[in-house]
XYZ file of C-alpha atoms in Angstrom:
298
model
C 0.000 0.000 0.000
C 1.300 3.417 -0.880
C 2.008 6.046 1.801
C -0.813 8.279 0.544
C -3.231 5.361 0.938
C -2.135 4.962 4.561
C -2.597 8.687 5.110
C -6.068 8.636 3.597
C -7.082 5.620 5.650
C -5.897 7.288 8.859
C -7.755 10.478 7.961
C -10.989 8.509 7.531
C -10.352 6.627 10.779
C -9.752 9.909 12.597
C -12.987 11.412 11.266
C -14.965 8.310 12.223
C -13.456 8.319 15.691
C -14.146 12.018 16.274
C -17.767 11.496 15.228
C -18.082 8.784 17.865
C -16.008 10.497 20.543
C -18.820 12.303 22.435
C -20.712 9.038 22.758
C -17.635 7.147 23.920
C -16.992 9.725 26.636
C -20.667 9.768 27.588
C -20.818 6.013 28.089
C -17.530 5.801 29.989
C -18.334 8.793 32.196
C -21.710 7.406 33.236
C -20.287 3.960 33.973
C -17.321 5.325 35.947
C -18.534 8.613 37.414
C -15.130 10.081 36.571
C -14.338 12.412 33.698
C -10.612 11.731 34.059
C -11.086 7.969 33.808
C -13.539 8.464 30.935
C -10.932 10.463 29.022
C -8.446 7.634 29.577
C -10.982 5.185 28.128
C -11.492 7.398 25.078
C -7.744 7.591 24.527
C -7.364 3.811 24.814
C -10.255 3.322 22.370
C -8.461 5.592 19.898
C -5.244 3.579 20.174
C -7.137 0.339 19.588
C -9.035 1.883 16.668
C -5.746 2.773 14.960
C -4.521 -0.807 15.308
C -7.799 -2.371 14.122
C -8.367 -3.777 10.658
C -11.189 -1.367 9.836
C -12.062 -2.604 6.333
C -14.731 -5.015 7.531
C -16.314 -2.654 10.085
C -19.635 -1.344 8.782
C -20.636 0.756 11.838
C -17.576 2.411 13.412
C -19.556 4.061 16.217
C -21.109 0.750 17.254
C -17.704 -0.939 17.197
C -16.069 1.853 19.197
C -18.918 1.970 21.695
C -18.452 -1.748 22.323
C -14.727 -1.203 22.912
C -15.294 1.766 25.236
C -18.066 0.036 27.204
C -16.013 -3.086 27.825
C -12.989 -1.020 28.811
C -15.141 1.011 31.201
C -16.555 -2.137 32.810
C -13.029 -3.446 33.414
C -11.920 -0.138 34.922
C -15.066 -0.003 37.084
C -14.267 -3.410 38.565
C -10.861 -2.228 39.738
C -12.188 1.220 40.703
C -14.565 -0.344 43.215
C -11.608 -1.594 45.241
C -9.929 1.822 45.099
C -13.098 3.621 46.164
C -13.552 1.343 49.142
C -10.208 2.727 50.355
C -11.129 6.323 49.465
C -10.785 8.773 52.359
C -14.259 10.016 53.251
C -17.336 10.011 51.024
C -16.782 9.383 47.319
C -18.799 11.516 44.904
C -18.732 11.440 41.101
C -16.660 14.058 39.313
C -18.879 16.914 38.123
C -19.098 17.898 34.476
C -20.273 21.150 32.917
C -23.398 20.317 30.924
C -24.203 23.881 29.867
C -22.732 23.261 26.406
C -23.749 19.616 25.964
C -26.825 18.917 28.120
C -26.879 15.259 27.082
C -23.106 14.658 27.368
C -22.889 12.803 24.095
C -26.084 10.793 24.631
C -29.478 10.526 22.973
C -31.084 11.680 26.210
C -29.824 13.466 29.325
C -30.331 10.363 31.456
C -27.979 8.963 34.078
C -25.942 12.144 34.236
C -27.139 13.831 37.467
C -24.646 13.452 40.310
C -27.246 11.773 42.515
C -28.037 9.215 39.805
C -24.350 8.477 39.242
C -23.926 8.053 42.985
C -26.740 5.487 43.079
C -25.430 3.739 39.947
C -22.145 3.220 41.784
C -23.988 0.705 43.990
C -24.770 -1.486 40.973
C -22.268 -3.906 39.547
C -20.449 -2.538 36.474
C -22.335 -4.683 33.946
C -25.726 -3.610 35.341
C -24.553 -0.023 35.226
C -23.432 -0.316 31.603
C -26.686 -1.968 30.536
C -28.723 0.794 32.179
C -26.615 3.537 30.601
C -26.791 2.056 27.105
C -30.557 1.691 27.313
C -31.662 4.796 29.204
C -29.164 7.380 27.968
C -28.283 6.081 24.506
C -31.510 4.271 23.599
C -29.714 1.144 22.414
C -32.040 -1.758 21.514
C -31.728 -4.842 23.695
C -30.166 -7.050 21.001
C -27.352 -4.539 20.577
C -26.901 -4.153 24.348
C -26.600 -7.921 24.543
C -23.964 -7.903 21.813
C -21.951 -5.145 23.480
C -22.058 -6.901 26.857
C -21.516 -10.346 25.330
C -24.662 -11.779 26.890
C -28.142 -12.904 25.853
C -30.955 -10.505 25.012
C -33.006 -11.924 27.896
C -30.180 -11.233 30.325
C -29.719 -7.720 28.920
C -33.379 -7.026 29.668
C -32.975 -8.375 33.194
C -29.900 -6.221 33.790
C -31.761 -3.070 32.769
C -34.854 -4.056 34.751
C -32.854 -4.660 37.941
C -31.079 -1.336 37.504
C -34.335 0.551 37.048
C -35.822 -1.042 40.168
C -32.713 -0.175 42.183
C -32.819 3.461 41.126
C -36.552 3.685 41.781
C -35.998 2.350 45.300
C -33.110 4.726 46.005
C -34.462 7.961 44.515
C -37.764 9.755 44.889
C -39.521 11.648 42.111
C -37.468 14.602 40.913
C -38.673 18.186 40.515
C -38.549 20.682 37.664
C -35.421 22.660 36.953
C -37.129 25.870 38.166
C -38.174 24.256 41.452
C -34.694 22.794 41.871
C -33.176 26.254 41.463
C -35.678 27.786 43.894
C -34.958 25.251 46.612
C -31.222 25.582 46.063
C -31.522 29.352 46.543
C -33.512 28.916 49.763
C -31.124 26.239 51.002
C -28.034 28.317 50.182
C -29.294 31.388 52.033
C -30.228 29.316 55.077
C -26.930 27.406 55.037
C -24.846 30.583 54.795
C -26.691 32.254 57.681
C -27.186 29.162 59.814
C -30.965 29.596 59.697
C -31.960 26.403 61.497
C -35.722 26.836 61.088
C -35.518 27.268 57.313
C -33.061 24.398 56.951
C -35.400 22.078 58.822
C -38.219 23.249 56.546
C -36.467 22.530 53.231
C -34.672 19.310 54.180
C -36.360 15.962 53.609
C -36.725 13.800 56.683
C -34.052 11.297 55.635
C -31.704 13.789 53.940
C -28.030 12.831 53.597
C -25.117 15.269 53.335
C -21.989 13.980 51.566
C -18.670 15.827 51.634
C -16.004 14.615 49.213
C -12.660 16.099 50.170
C -10.551 13.106 49.158
C -8.586 13.442 52.379
C -7.257 16.821 51.242
C -9.936 19.296 52.264
C -11.289 19.569 55.786
C -14.495 17.793 54.792
C -16.599 15.537 56.977
C -15.360 11.985 56.407
C -18.712 10.329 57.013
C -22.129 11.271 55.639
C -24.457 13.191 57.934
C -27.932 11.640 57.972
C -31.377 12.904 58.971
C -33.082 16.300 59.002
C -32.144 17.288 62.556
C -28.534 16.134 62.323
C -27.937 17.759 58.929
C -29.609 21.040 59.913
C -27.520 21.364 63.086
C -24.393 20.318 61.194
C -24.956 23.068 58.613
C -25.654 25.631 61.342
C -22.384 24.776 63.099
C -20.577 24.663 59.745
C -21.749 28.139 58.644
C -19.465 30.465 60.667
C -16.396 28.364 59.890
C -16.903 28.002 56.141
C -18.905 30.811 54.547
C -17.254 34.090 55.734
C -15.049 35.499 52.970
C -16.497 33.227 50.321
C -17.825 34.146 46.894
C -20.477 32.129 45.093
C -21.174 31.626 41.397
C -24.249 30.030 39.895
C -23.192 27.297 37.499
C -24.559 24.151 35.923
C -23.267 20.713 36.826
C -24.599 17.426 35.505
C -27.779 18.935 34.156
C -28.809 20.800 37.303
C -28.181 24.256 38.793
C -25.274 24.231 41.224
C -23.163 26.682 43.229
C -19.406 27.086 42.986
C -17.851 28.402 46.200
C -14.536 30.222 45.916
C -12.134 32.007 48.246
C -9.896 34.624 46.681
C -10.643 33.162 43.257
C -9.710 29.623 44.268
C -12.435 26.973 44.080
C -13.247 25.413 47.443
C -16.453 23.487 46.807
C -19.151 22.721 44.303
C -22.524 22.469 45.997
C -25.097 20.216 44.311
C -28.491 19.079 45.572
C -30.783 16.177 44.845
C -34.333 17.458 45.306
C -37.721 15.733 45.450
C -41.215 17.091 46.200
C -40.452 16.263 49.857
C -37.444 18.607 49.892
C -33.678 18.286 49.712
C -32.819 14.574 49.653
C -29.055 14.710 49.139
C -26.516 17.466 49.675
C -23.304 16.872 47.743
C -20.202 18.944 48.501
C -17.497 18.225 45.925
C -14.367 19.607 47.620
C -11.593 17.361 46.339
C -9.244 19.666 44.354
C -8.513 16.862 41.882
C -12.206 16.735 40.957
C -12.820 20.469 41.125
C -9.928 21.581 38.921
C -11.101 20.026 35.609
C -14.646 21.270 36.221
C -13.485 24.833 36.891
C -11.243 24.715 33.839
C -14.185 23.623 31.679
C -16.198 26.648 32.860
C -13.553 28.973 31.499
C -13.189 27.154 28.177
């Protein structure tokens, strides 16, 4: 084969890969809850794509999605061990969805931080099946092919995942209501307004603080309306003075970026139901915050 033929083939392969890239990242990110690990998966998929005999591949995106999904499942299996040794609460890495609300998917499903946190409790294959079906609208025969299983088992995997999420999460609220409750919560949290906090918090609310052992974050979740409200009241005079806040979007929902002197200290995200604030998620780990903040300025 002549050199120009090789060049042309690589150019086509590059174009096909770039067309599929958003989807590859979207699948890997949802399975792993980590944008950094998802980027590593995308890079590995690219290396494998270059080394693949592409002449017989009719649907490059389908082929690449299979590669990325299987790589993500393998990484998720090893990540579970690492996260069991994680210092404090582990939360997914946030992503800025203001430019791509669906994060490379057919639908903006399985992208909210709270959903990713619940998905982490599923085994990696269940997680992948759910993501492929709910976010990317893959038909069951194709899910089965990607996961190297039967169509009946693919259906069972998705069904079990749906039931698990339904049991773990209550009905969500509109974006406008989410923003309203976040505003009320933020004001009450900053001022230590105990009465308002108790009013907006759901009875079984959980507050997670992910500092990764670097920030002075609570290492265990705080559970229950009374405990969380008093925790936030005690937390207020030590954390909020001197802070600046910016309204941002993270994982499809309004969020608040807290900075001190221009340096990011925390990203505050809520999971809200008609009963009130169900989960409070403080992403404080600098390793997770830095890429998110960089994406805001891009």
